[in-house]
Coordinates of C-alpha atoms in Angstrom, one line a residue:
Chain O
M9 CA 45.3 -130.4 -112.4
H10 CA 47.9 -130.4 -109.6
L11 CA 46.4 -130.5 -106.2
T12 CA 48.5 -128.9 -103.5
R13 CA 49.6 -131.1 -100.6
T14 CA 47.3 -129.2 -98.3
A15 CA 44.4 -129.8 -100.6
R16 CA 45.1 -133.5 -100.7
I17 CA 45.3 -133.6 -96.9
V18 CA 42.1 -131.7 -96.4
L19 CA 40.3 -134.0 -98.8
G20 CA 41.7 -137.0 -97.1
C21 CA 40.6 -135.7 -93.7
L22 CA 37.1 -134.9 -95.0
T23 CA 36.8 -138.5 -96.5
A24 CA 38.0 -140.0 -93.2
A25 CA 35.4 -137.9 -91.3
G26 CA 32.7 -139.0 -93.7
L27 CA 33.6 -142.6 -93.3
A28 CA 33.7 -142.2 -89.5
L29 CA 30.2 -140.7 -89.7
I30 CA 29.0 -143.6 -91.8
Y31 CA 30.4 -146.2 -89.5
L32 CA 29.8 -144.6 -86.1
P33 CA 26.1 -145.5 -85.8
L34 CA 26.8 -149.1 -86.9
L35 CA 29.6 -149.6 -84.5
L36 CA 27.4 -148.2 -81.7
V37 CA 24.7 -150.7 -82.4
L38 CA 27.3 -153.5 -82.2
L39 CA 28.6 -152.1 -78.9
N40 CA 25.1 -151.5 -77.6
S41 CA 24.1 -155.2 -78.1
L42 CA 26.6 -155.8 -75.2
N43 CA 25.5 -152.8 -73.2
A44 CA 24.2 -154.0 -69.8
D45 CA 21.8 -151.0 -69.6
P46 CA 18.6 -152.1 -71.3
S47 CA 17.9 -148.5 -72.5
F48 CA 21.4 -148.1 -73.9
A49 CA 22.4 -145.1 -71.9
W50 CA 25.7 -143.7 -72.9
P51 CA 28.4 -144.4 -71.9
P52 CA 27.8 -148.1 -71.1
R53 CA 28.6 -148.9 -67.5
A54 CA 28.9 -152.6 -67.9
L55 CA 28.9 -155.2 -70.7
T56 CA 26.8 -158.3 -70.9
G57 CA 26.1 -161.2 -73.3
A58 CA 22.6 -161.6 -71.9
W59 CA 20.8 -159.9 -74.8
W60 CA 22.3 -162.3 -77.3
S61 CA 21.1 -165.4 -75.5
R62 CA 17.7 -163.7 -75.0
A63 CA 17.5 -163.0 -78.7
R64 CA 18.4 -166.5 -79.6
H65 CA 15.4 -167.7 -77.6
S66 CA 12.9 -165.1 -78.9
A67 CA 10.3 -167.1 -80.8
G68 CA 8.9 -164.0 -82.5
A69 CA 12.3 -163.1 -84.0
R70 CA 13.0 -166.6 -85.1
D71 CA 9.6 -167.0 -86.9
A72 CA 10.2 -163.6 -88.5
L73 CA 13.6 -164.7 -89.7
W74 CA 12.2 -167.8 -91.2
T75 CA 9.4 -165.9 -93.0
S76 CA 12.0 -163.4 -94.3
L77 CA 14.1 -166.3 -95.7
R78 CA 11.1 -167.9 -97.4
A79 CA 9.9 -164.6 -98.9
G80 CA 13.3 -163.7 -100.1
L81 CA 13.9 -167.1 -101.7
G82 CA 10.5 -167.1 -103.4
A83 CA 10.9 -163.5 -104.7
T84 CA 14.5 -164.2 -105.9
A85 CA 13.4 -167.3 -107.8
I86 CA 10.7 -165.5 -109.6
A87 CA 12.9 -162.5 -110.3
L88 CA 15.6 -164.7 -111.6
V89 CA 13.4 -166.2 -114.2
L90 CA 11.5 -163.1 -115.2
G91 CA 14.5 -160.8 -115.1
S92 CA 16.7 -163.1 -117.2
L93 CA 13.9 -163.6 -119.8
A94 CA 13.4 -159.9 -120.1
A95 CA 17.1 -159.2 -120.4
F96 CA 17.5 -161.7 -123.2
A97 CA 14.5 -160.3 -125.0
V98 CA 15.7 -156.7 -124.7
H99 CA 19.3 -157.5 -125.5
R100 CA 19.0 -160.0 -128.2
H101 CA 16.1 -158.6 -130.1
G102 CA 15.2 -155.2 -131.6
F103 CA 11.5 -154.7 -131.4
F104 CA 9.0 -151.9 -131.2
G105 CA 8.4 -150.8 -127.6
R106 CA 11.8 -152.0 -126.3
R107 CA 12.3 -148.8 -124.3
A108 CA 8.8 -149.1 -122.9
V109 CA 9.7 -152.6 -121.6
S110 CA 12.9 -151.4 -119.9
F111 CA 10.9 -148.5 -118.4
L112 CA 8.2 -150.8 -117.1
I113 CA 10.8 -153.0 -115.4
V114 CA 12.4 -150.1 -113.6
L115 CA 9.1 -148.5 -112.6
P116 CA 8.5 -150.6 -109.4
I117 CA 11.6 -149.2 -107.8
A118 CA 11.5 -145.8 -109.4
L119 CA 8.1 -144.9 -107.8
P120 CA 8.1 -144.3 -104.0
G121 CA 7.8 -147.5 -102.1
I122 CA 4.6 -146.4 -100.4
V123 CA 2.9 -146.0 -103.8
T124 CA 3.9 -149.4 -104.9
G125 CA 2.8 -150.7 -101.5
I126 CA -0.7 -149.2 -101.4
A127 CA -1.2 -150.0 -105.1
L128 CA -0.6 -153.7 -104.4
N129 CA -2.6 -153.5 -101.3
A130 CA -5.6 -152.0 -103.1
A131 CA -5.3 -154.5 -105.9
F132 CA -5.1 -157.5 -103.6
R133 CA -8.1 -156.2 -101.6
T134 CA -10.3 -155.7 -104.7
V135 CA -9.1 -158.6 -106.9
L136 CA -7.6 -161.4 -104.8
A137 CA -9.8 -161.1 -101.6
P138 CA -13.0 -161.9 -103.4
L139 CA -11.3 -165.0 -104.9
G140 CA -10.6 -166.1 -101.3
I141 CA -6.8 -165.4 -101.4
G142 CA -6.0 -163.5 -98.3
F143 CA -2.9 -161.5 -97.4
G144 CA 0.0 -163.6 -96.4
L145 CA 3.4 -165.0 -97.5
F146 CA 2.0 -165.4 -101.1
T147 CA 1.2 -161.7 -101.4
V148 CA 4.5 -160.7 -99.9
V149 CA 6.4 -162.8 -102.5
V150 CA 4.4 -161.3 -105.3
G151 CA 5.1 -157.8 -104.1
H152 CA 8.8 -158.4 -103.6
A153 CA 9.3 -160.2 -106.9
T154 CA 7.8 -157.3 -108.7
F155 CA 10.6 -154.9 -107.6
C156 CA 13.3 -157.5 -107.6
V157 CA 12.9 -158.2 -111.4
V158 CA 14.8 -155.0 -112.2
I159 CA 17.9 -156.1 -110.2
V160 CA 18.3 -159.4 -112.1
F161 CA 17.4 -157.7 -115.3
N162 CA 20.2 -155.0 -114.8
N163 CA 22.8 -157.5 -113.9
V164 CA 22.1 -160.0 -116.7
A165 CA 21.7 -157.2 -119.3
A166 CA 25.0 -155.7 -118.3
R167 CA 26.7 -159.0 -118.7
L168 CA 25.0 -159.8 -122.0
R169 CA 26.2 -156.5 -123.4
R170 CA 29.8 -157.6 -122.7
I171 CA 29.6 -161.1 -124.1
A172 CA 31.0 -160.9 -127.6
P173 CA 28.3 -162.0 -130.1
S174 CA 31.1 -163.8 -132.0
L175 CA 31.2 -166.4 -129.3
A176 CA 27.6 -167.5 -130.0
E177 CA 28.3 -167.3 -133.7
A178 CA 31.4 -169.5 -133.4
S179 CA 29.4 -172.0 -131.4
A180 CA 26.7 -172.1 -134.1
D181 CA 29.4 -172.4 -136.8
L182 CA 30.8 -175.4 -135.0
G183 CA 27.4 -177.0 -135.3
A184 CA 25.8 -176.3 -131.9
R185 CA 22.1 -176.0 -131.7
P186 CA 20.7 -172.9 -130.0
W187 CA 20.1 -174.9 -126.8
Q188 CA 23.6 -176.2 -126.8
T189 CA 25.0 -172.7 -127.3
L190 CA 22.8 -171.5 -124.4
R191 CA 23.9 -174.3 -122.2
Y192 CA 27.6 -174.5 -122.9
V193 CA 28.5 -170.9 -124.0
T194 CA 26.0 -168.3 -122.8
F195 CA 25.0 -169.7 -119.5
P196 CA 28.6 -170.2 -118.1
A197 CA 29.4 -166.6 -119.1
L198 CA 26.2 -165.4 -117.4
R199 CA 26.6 -167.4 -114.2
P200 CA 28.3 -164.7 -112.1
A201 CA 25.7 -162.1 -113.2
L202 CA 22.9 -164.5 -112.3
F203 CA 24.5 -165.1 -108.9
A204 CA 25.1 -161.5 -108.2
G205 CA 21.6 -160.6 -109.4
A206 CA 20.1 -163.3 -107.1
L207 CA 22.2 -162.1 -104.2
L208 CA 21.2 -158.5 -104.7
A209 CA 17.5 -159.4 -105.2
F210 CA 17.5 -161.5 -102.0
A211 CA 19.2 -158.7 -100.0
L212 CA 16.7 -156.2 -101.3
S213 CA 13.7 -158.4 -100.4
F214 CA 15.3 -159.2 -97.0
D215 CA 15.5 -155.5 -96.2
E216 CA 12.2 -154.3 -97.6
V217 CA 9.7 -152.9 -95.1
V218 CA 7.3 -150.6 -96.8
V219 CA 5.9 -152.9 -99.5
T220 CA 5.9 -155.7 -97.0
T221 CA 3.8 -153.6 -94.5
F222 CA 1.0 -153.2 -97.1
T223 CA 1.1 -156.8 -98.5
A224 CA 1.7 -159.0 -95.5
G225 CA -1.6 -158.9 -93.6
A226 CA -1.9 -159.4 -89.9
G227 CA -0.3 -162.8 -89.3
T228 CA 2.8 -162.6 -91.6
R229 CA 5.9 -161.0 -90.1
T230 CA 9.2 -160.7 -91.9
L231 CA 12.3 -159.8 -89.9
P232 CA 12.2 -156.0 -90.7
I233 CA 8.5 -156.0 -89.8
W234 CA 9.2 -157.6 -86.5
I235 CA 12.0 -155.2 -85.8
Y236 CA 9.8 -152.3 -86.7
E237 CA 6.9 -153.4 -84.5
N238 CA 9.2 -153.8 -81.6
L239 CA 11.3 -150.7 -82.1
A240 CA 9.4 -148.6 -79.7
R241 CA 8.8 -151.2 -77.0
P242 CA 11.3 -150.7 -74.3
H243 CA 11.0 -154.3 -73.1
Q244 CA 12.1 -155.6 -76.5
A245 CA 14.9 -153.0 -77.1
P246 CA 17.8 -155.4 -76.3
V247 CA 16.5 -158.1 -78.7
V248 CA 16.0 -155.5 -81.5
D249 CA 19.5 -154.3 -80.9
V250 CA 21.0 -157.8 -81.1
L251 CA 19.1 -158.4 -84.4
A252 CA 20.3 -155.1 -85.7
A253 CA 23.9 -156.0 -84.7
L254 CA 23.6 -159.3 -86.4
L255 CA 22.3 -157.8 -89.6
I256 CA 25.2 -155.3 -89.6
A257 CA 27.7 -158.1 -89.2
L258 CA 26.0 -160.2 -92.0
S259 CA 26.0 -157.2 -94.4
V260 CA 29.6 -157.9 -95.1
V261 CA 28.7 -161.2 -96.8
P262 CA 26.9 -160.0 -99.9
V263 CA 29.6 -157.2 -100.5
Y264 CA 32.4 -159.8 -100.2
A265 CA 30.6 -162.3 -102.5
A266 CA 29.8 -159.6 -105.1
Q267 CA 33.4 -158.4 -105.0
R268 CA 34.6 -161.9 -105.6
L269 CA 32.3 -162.4 -108.5
S270 CA 33.3 -159.6 -110.7
S271 CA 34.3 -156.0 -110.5
D272 CA 31.4 -154.5 -112.4
T273 CA 28.7 -156.0 -110.2
A274 CA 30.4 -155.2 -106.9
G275 CA 28.4 -152.0 -106.4
G276 CA 25.2 -153.7 -106.9
R277 CA 23.5 -152.6 -110.1
L278 CA 20.5 -151.2 -108.3
Chain X
M28 CA 20.1 -158.5 -134.6
S29 CA 16.9 -156.7 -135.4
A30 CA 17.1 -158.4 -138.8
T31 CA 16.8 -161.8 -137.3
S32 CA 13.7 -160.7 -135.3
R33 CA 11.8 -160.6 -138.6
E34 CA 12.1 -164.3 -139.1
P35 CA 9.0 -166.0 -137.8
R36 CA 11.1 -168.3 -135.6
A37 CA 13.0 -165.5 -133.9
R38 CA 9.7 -163.7 -133.5
G39 CA 8.3 -166.7 -131.7
R40 CA 11.4 -166.8 -129.5
L41 CA 11.0 -163.1 -128.6
A42 CA 7.4 -163.6 -127.8
A43 CA 8.2 -166.5 -125.5
L44 CA 10.9 -164.5 -123.8
L45 CA 8.8 -161.4 -123.3
A46 CA 5.5 -162.9 -122.4
P47 CA 6.2 -164.1 -118.8
P48 CA 7.9 -160.9 -117.5
L49 CA 5.5 -158.6 -119.3
L50 CA 2.4 -160.6 -118.1
W51 CA 3.7 -160.4 -114.6
L52 CA 4.5 -156.7 -114.6
V53 CA 1.3 -155.7 -116.5
L54 CA -0.9 -157.8 -114.3
A55 CA 0.7 -157.5 -110.9
Y56 CA 2.1 -154.0 -111.2
L57 CA 0.4 -151.9 -113.8
G58 CA -2.9 -153.5 -112.8
S59 CA -2.3 -152.5 -109.2
L60 CA -1.5 -149.0 -110.2
A61 CA -4.6 -148.9 -112.3
V62 CA -6.7 -150.1 -109.3
L63 CA -5.1 -147.4 -107.2
L64 CA -5.7 -144.7 -109.7
L65 CA -9.3 -145.8 -110.1
S66 CA -9.9 -146.0 -106.4
A67 CA -8.9 -142.4 -106.1
F68 CA -12.1 -141.6 -107.8
W69 CA -14.2 -143.7 -105.5
T70 CA -15.4 -142.8 -102.0
T71 CA -15.6 -144.3 -98.6
D72 CA -18.5 -145.1 -96.3
P73 CA -17.8 -142.9 -93.3
F74 CA -19.0 -145.5 -90.8
T75 CA -17.5 -148.8 -92.1
S76 CA -14.5 -147.4 -93.9
D77 CA -15.5 -149.7 -96.9
V78 CA -14.8 -148.4 -100.3
V79 CA -18.0 -147.4 -102.2
H80 CA -17.8 -147.5 -105.9
T81 CA -19.3 -144.1 -106.6
W82 CA -17.5 -141.9 -109.1
T83 CA -16.3 -138.6 -107.6
T84 CA -13.4 -136.2 -107.9
D85 CA -13.8 -135.0 -104.3
N86 CA -10.7 -136.7 -103.1
F87 CA -8.5 -134.7 -105.4
R88 CA -10.3 -131.5 -104.5
D89 CA -9.7 -132.3 -100.8
V90 CA -6.0 -133.0 -101.4
L91 CA -5.6 -129.7 -103.3
T92 CA -7.7 -127.5 -100.9
T93 CA -7.0 -128.8 -97.4
P94 CA -4.3 -126.6 -95.8
V95 CA -2.9 -129.4 -93.8
Y96 CA -2.0 -131.4 -96.9
R97 CA -0.4 -128.4 -98.5
T98 CA 1.7 -127.8 -95.4
V99 CA 2.8 -131.5 -95.3
A100 CA 3.5 -131.5 -99.0
L101 CA 5.7 -128.4 -98.7
R102 CA 7.5 -129.7 -95.7
T103 CA 8.2 -133.0 -97.5
F104 CA 9.5 -131.2 -100.5
G105 CA 11.7 -129.0 -98.3
I106 CA 13.1 -131.9 -96.5
A107 CA 13.8 -133.8 -99.8
V108 CA 15.7 -130.7 -101.1
A109 CA 17.6 -130.3 -97.8
V110 CA 18.6 -134.0 -97.8
T111 CA 19.7 -133.7 -101.4
L112 CA 21.9 -130.7 -100.8
L113 CA 23.4 -132.2 -97.7
D114 CA 24.3 -135.4 -99.5
A115 CA 25.8 -133.5 -102.4
L116 CA 27.9 -131.5 -99.9
L117 CA 29.1 -134.6 -98.2
A118 CA 29.6 -136.7 -101.3
L119 CA 31.7 -134.3 -103.4
P120 CA 34.9 -134.2 -101.3
M121 CA 34.6 -137.9 -100.5
A122 CA 34.1 -138.9 -104.1
F123 CA 36.8 -136.6 -105.3
F124 CA 39.3 -138.0 -102.9
M125 CA 38.4 -141.6 -103.7
A126 CA 38.5 -141.0 -107.5
R127 CA 41.4 -138.6 -108.0
V128 CA 43.7 -138.7 -104.9
A129 CA 43.5 -142.3 -103.6
T130 CA 45.0 -144.9 -105.9
G131 CA 45.1 -148.7 -106.2
R132 CA 44.3 -150.6 -103.1
L133 CA 43.2 -147.6 -101.1
R134 CA 40.7 -146.6 -103.7
R135 CA 39.1 -150.1 -103.9
A136 CA 39.0 -150.3 -100.1
L137 CA 37.3 -147.0 -99.8
L138 CA 34.7 -148.0 -102.4
V139 CA 33.9 -151.1 -100.5
A140 CA 33.8 -149.1 -97.3
V141 CA 31.2 -146.8 -98.7
L142 CA 29.2 -149.7 -100.2
T143 CA 29.1 -152.1 -97.3
P144 CA 26.6 -150.1 -95.2
L145 CA 24.1 -150.2 -98.0
W146 CA 23.6 -153.8 -97.0
A147 CA 23.2 -153.2 -93.3
G148 CA 19.6 -152.4 -94.0
Y149 CA 17.3 -149.4 -93.8
L150 CA 15.7 -150.2 -90.5
V151 CA 18.9 -151.1 -88.8
K152 CA 20.4 -147.7 -89.7
A153 CA 17.3 -145.7 -88.8
Y154 CA 17.3 -147.6 -85.5
A155 CA 20.9 -146.8 -84.9
W156 CA 20.1 -143.1 -85.1
R157 CA 17.0 -143.5 -82.9
V158 CA 19.3 -144.9 -80.2
M159 CA 21.9 -142.2 -80.8
L160 CA 19.5 -139.3 -80.7
G161 CA 17.6 -140.6 -77.7
E162 CA 17.5 -138.7 -74.4
H163 CA 20.4 -140.6 -72.9
G164 CA 22.0 -141.3 -76.3
I165 CA 25.6 -140.6 -77.4
V166 CA 24.7 -137.4 -79.2
N167 CA 23.5 -135.7 -76.0
A168 CA 26.3 -137.3 -74.0
A169 CA 28.9 -135.9 -76.5
L170 CA 27.4 -132.4 -76.6
A171 CA 26.8 -132.1 -72.8
P172 CA 30.3 -130.9 -72.0
F173 CA 29.8 -127.9 -74.3
G174 CA 26.4 -127.2 -72.7
L175 CA 24.6 -128.2 -75.9
R176 CA 21.9 -130.7 -76.7
G177 CA 21.3 -132.8 -79.7
P178 CA 18.3 -132.2 -82.0
G179 CA 16.3 -134.9 -80.3
Y180 CA 13.5 -136.4 -82.4
G181 CA 12.0 -134.0 -84.9
T182 CA 12.4 -132.5 -88.4
T183 CA 16.2 -132.0 -88.0
A184 CA 16.6 -135.6 -87.1
V185 CA 14.6 -136.7 -90.1
V186 CA 16.9 -134.7 -92.4
I187 CA 20.0 -136.1 -90.8
V188 CA 18.8 -139.7 -90.9
L189 CA 17.5 -139.5 -94.5
A190 CA 20.8 -137.9 -95.6
Y191 CA 22.7 -140.6 -93.8
L192 CA 20.5 -143.4 -95.4
W193 CA 20.9 -142.1 -99.0
L194 CA 24.5 -140.9 -98.9
P195 CA 26.0 -143.9 -100.8
Y196 CA 23.5 -143.3 -103.6
M197 CA 25.1 -139.9 -104.1
I198 CA 28.7 -140.9 -103.6
L199 CA 28.6 -143.7 -106.2
P200 CA 27.5 -141.7 -109.4
V201 CA 29.8 -138.8 -108.5
H202 CA 32.7 -141.1 -107.9
T203 CA 32.1 -142.9 -111.3
A204 CA 32.0 -139.6 -113.1
L205 CA 35.2 -138.3 -111.5
E206 CA 36.9 -141.6 -112.1
R207 CA 36.0 -141.5 -115.8
L208 CA 37.3 -138.0 -116.3
P209 CA 40.5 -138.4 -118.5
A210 CA 43.7 -137.3 -116.8
H211 CA 44.9 -135.6 -120.0
L212 CA 41.9 -133.2 -119.9
L213 CA 43.1 -132.0 -116.5
E214 CA 46.7 -131.8 -117.8
A215 CA 45.6 -129.9 -120.8
S216 CA 43.8 -127.5 -118.6
A217 CA 46.9 -126.9 -116.6
D218 CA 49.1 -126.6 -119.7
L219 CA 46.7 -123.9 -121.0
G220 CA 47.4 -122.0 -117.8
A221 CA 44.3 -122.7 -115.7
G222 CA 44.7 -122.8 -112.0
T223 CA 43.0 -125.3 -109.7
I224 CA 39.9 -123.2 -109.3
R225 CA 39.5 -122.6 -113.0
T226 CA 40.0 -126.3 -113.8
L227 CA 37.5 -127.3 -111.2
R228 CA 35.0 -124.8 -112.6
S229 CA 35.5 -125.4 -116.3
V230 CA 36.6 -129.1 -116.5
V231 CA 35.5 -130.9 -113.4
A232 CA 32.2 -129.2 -112.7
P233 CA 30.6 -130.0 -116.1
A234 CA 31.6 -133.7 -115.7
V235 CA 30.2 -133.9 -112.2
R236 CA 27.0 -132.1 -112.8
P237 CA 25.0 -134.9 -114.5
A238 CA 26.3 -137.3 -111.8
L239 CA 25.1 -135.0 -109.0
L240 CA 21.7 -134.8 -110.7
A241 CA 21.6 -138.6 -111.2
G242 CA 22.4 -139.0 -107.5
S243 CA 19.8 -136.5 -106.6
V244 CA 17.1 -138.5 -108.3
F245 CA 17.7 -141.2 -105.6
T246 CA 18.0 -138.8 -102.7
F247 CA 15.1 -136.7 -103.7
S248 CA 12.5 -139.4 -104.7
L249 CA 13.5 -141.7 -101.9
S250 CA 13.0 -138.9 -99.4
L251 CA 9.6 -137.9 -100.9
G252 CA 8.2 -141.4 -100.4
D253 CA 9.7 -142.1 -97.0
Y254 CA 7.5 -142.4 -94.0
L255 CA 9.3 -144.9 -91.7
T256 CA 12.2 -142.5 -90.8
A257 CA 9.7 -139.8 -89.8
Q258 CA 8.0 -142.4 -87.6
I259 CA 11.2 -143.6 -86.1
V260 CA 13.0 -140.3 -85.4
G261 CA 10.5 -137.7 -86.5
G262 CA 8.7 -137.1 -83.3
R263 CA 5.6 -135.3 -84.4
T264 CA 7.0 -134.4 -87.9
Q265 CA 4.7 -135.8 -90.6
L266 CA 5.7 -136.4 -94.2
L267 CA 3.5 -137.1 -97.2
G268 CA 4.2 -140.8 -96.7
N269 CA 3.0 -140.7 -93.1
V270 CA -0.3 -139.1 -94.1
I271 CA -0.8 -141.6 -96.9
A272 CA 0.1 -144.6 -94.7
S273 CA -2.3 -143.5 -92.0
Q274 CA -5.2 -143.2 -94.5
V275 CA -4.8 -146.5 -96.3
T276 CA -7.0 -148.5 -94.0
L277 CA -9.3 -145.6 -93.1
D278 CA -9.9 -144.1 -96.4
L279 CA -8.2 -145.8 -99.4
P280 CA -9.6 -143.4 -102.0
L281 CA -8.1 -140.4 -100.2
A282 CA -4.8 -142.2 -99.7
A283 CA -4.8 -143.0 -103.4
A284 CA -5.4 -139.3 -104.3
L285 CA -2.7 -138.2 -101.8
S286 CA -0.2 -140.6 -103.3
A287 CA -0.6 -138.8 -106.6
V288 CA 1.3 -135.9 -105.0
P289 CA 4.7 -137.6 -104.5
V290 CA 4.3 -139.4 -107.9
A291 CA 3.7 -136.0 -109.6
L292 CA 6.7 -134.5 -107.8
V293 CA 8.9 -137.4 -108.8
V294 CA 7.8 -137.3 -112.4
C295 CA 8.3 -133.5 -112.6
Y296 CA 11.7 -133.9 -111.1
L297 CA 12.7 -136.7 -113.5
A298 CA 11.5 -134.6 -116.4
A299 CA 13.6 -131.6 -115.3
V300 CA 16.7 -133.7 -114.6
R301 CA 16.3 -135.6 -117.9
R302 CA 16.5 -132.3 -119.8
A303 CA 19.8 -131.7 -118.0
G304 CA 21.0 -135.1 -119.3
A305 CA 21.4 -136.8 -115.9
L306 CA 19.4 -139.9 -116.7
D307 CA 22.0 -141.1 -119.2
S308 CA 24.5 -141.5 -116.4
L309 CA 22.2 -143.5 -114.2

């Protein structure tokens, strides 16, 4: 198909406009974090760095960041183990119900977040509460891990599909025990997929609001929860804006890291 | 490999691999869903809001017969459809340019540019729009010279923000489908005398259709379950998610019955899309 020059230019302009539309709100948040007007009236009349220093001293935001990090690390650790095990099982073995297992792993992110959230909420209330386990960081980690498993699973399974089986066979022919093959052949080949999976799982947990809302209980605030609670409070608006700007700036990190790791995981196998 | 699974040793290994993830998902997730489904058949003490374990189907009857719920369900469905159409409209030219016009470095750079905002976070992006659409925000400021005003907070804002949030989920599959389209197919079409329009209709469209449907699974079901965007920029607009969220602590059984509505819609949509072959390209 030969596109005319005009068609190419029109498509290029549309793409540029689309990208401008995607980035405009993000750039505005960055700019607003320096806007001296606390209600972010447009155009900004003066710039200030005051909000950044105020955000740095906000105890609520700092606690929330710490909680988010712990929840993300906990959920990622669990998801790494469970997701890798499941990927090995589904990839290396043919068994009855294999498709059902894949389906079960995808289900927690396929269903609307609010359904997952209130299902966990109802279960924790009816099962865990009578056992004396209240809502808190533990329940948040359980909730996050449940939908992070699929991320690790997808990444590891995609990589396992591309590792030639002949590699493991050669290793066995050379006298390696299964553990040695796993350690010296399979694991090094899997490492980028594990790292990418962990990164994506952590990012997903770090961003999650809905499931967290219903599993956190009153005293536990992750960063998104803190942002959400302070979104409509005019007094906190500048701090919220600085945090938003910070998160936008940090979002470059996982993309860059994933790009470096390998081309097929760059997009994030959600 | 399935042959090896029949050896007792391999079977033991499979069991060891499968047991932890399956136990977790069955206990933590399917168990929770079962509790939710069960509680839809329970009832609530009107004074204490405590769940009373009396079997009843009243909640489902309420959901089906209360006009407010029907209105909200229809509105949510309409918004999800509008968001999906808007995203398809925005994604098609962008994905086409990225996959078939841009080459080499530019293509890779564009792909990264589309993906990066995915990591900026849901709340951050919804918040950005809340600031932009506010009374003194940039949208009103930009439209003021033309004597116009932005949509403010309301249903239009919800559609715009949801379309913005899910756009990358539509661009990615469409881009992949277009990129995979072999160049010689397009050349053959031209050699056989087809013009651009005819090639688009007969060669490109069939390749893009399943990808569009795959993307729509995301845009549609994510919109159906959303309630935060409506709370952030929706003004008084309520979606199914908002009604469910507001009932969770007051009347869990009703919330459970209500949440059957988006689940049913998502399942129906998945079934319809699956027949069109879209799930294979997910």
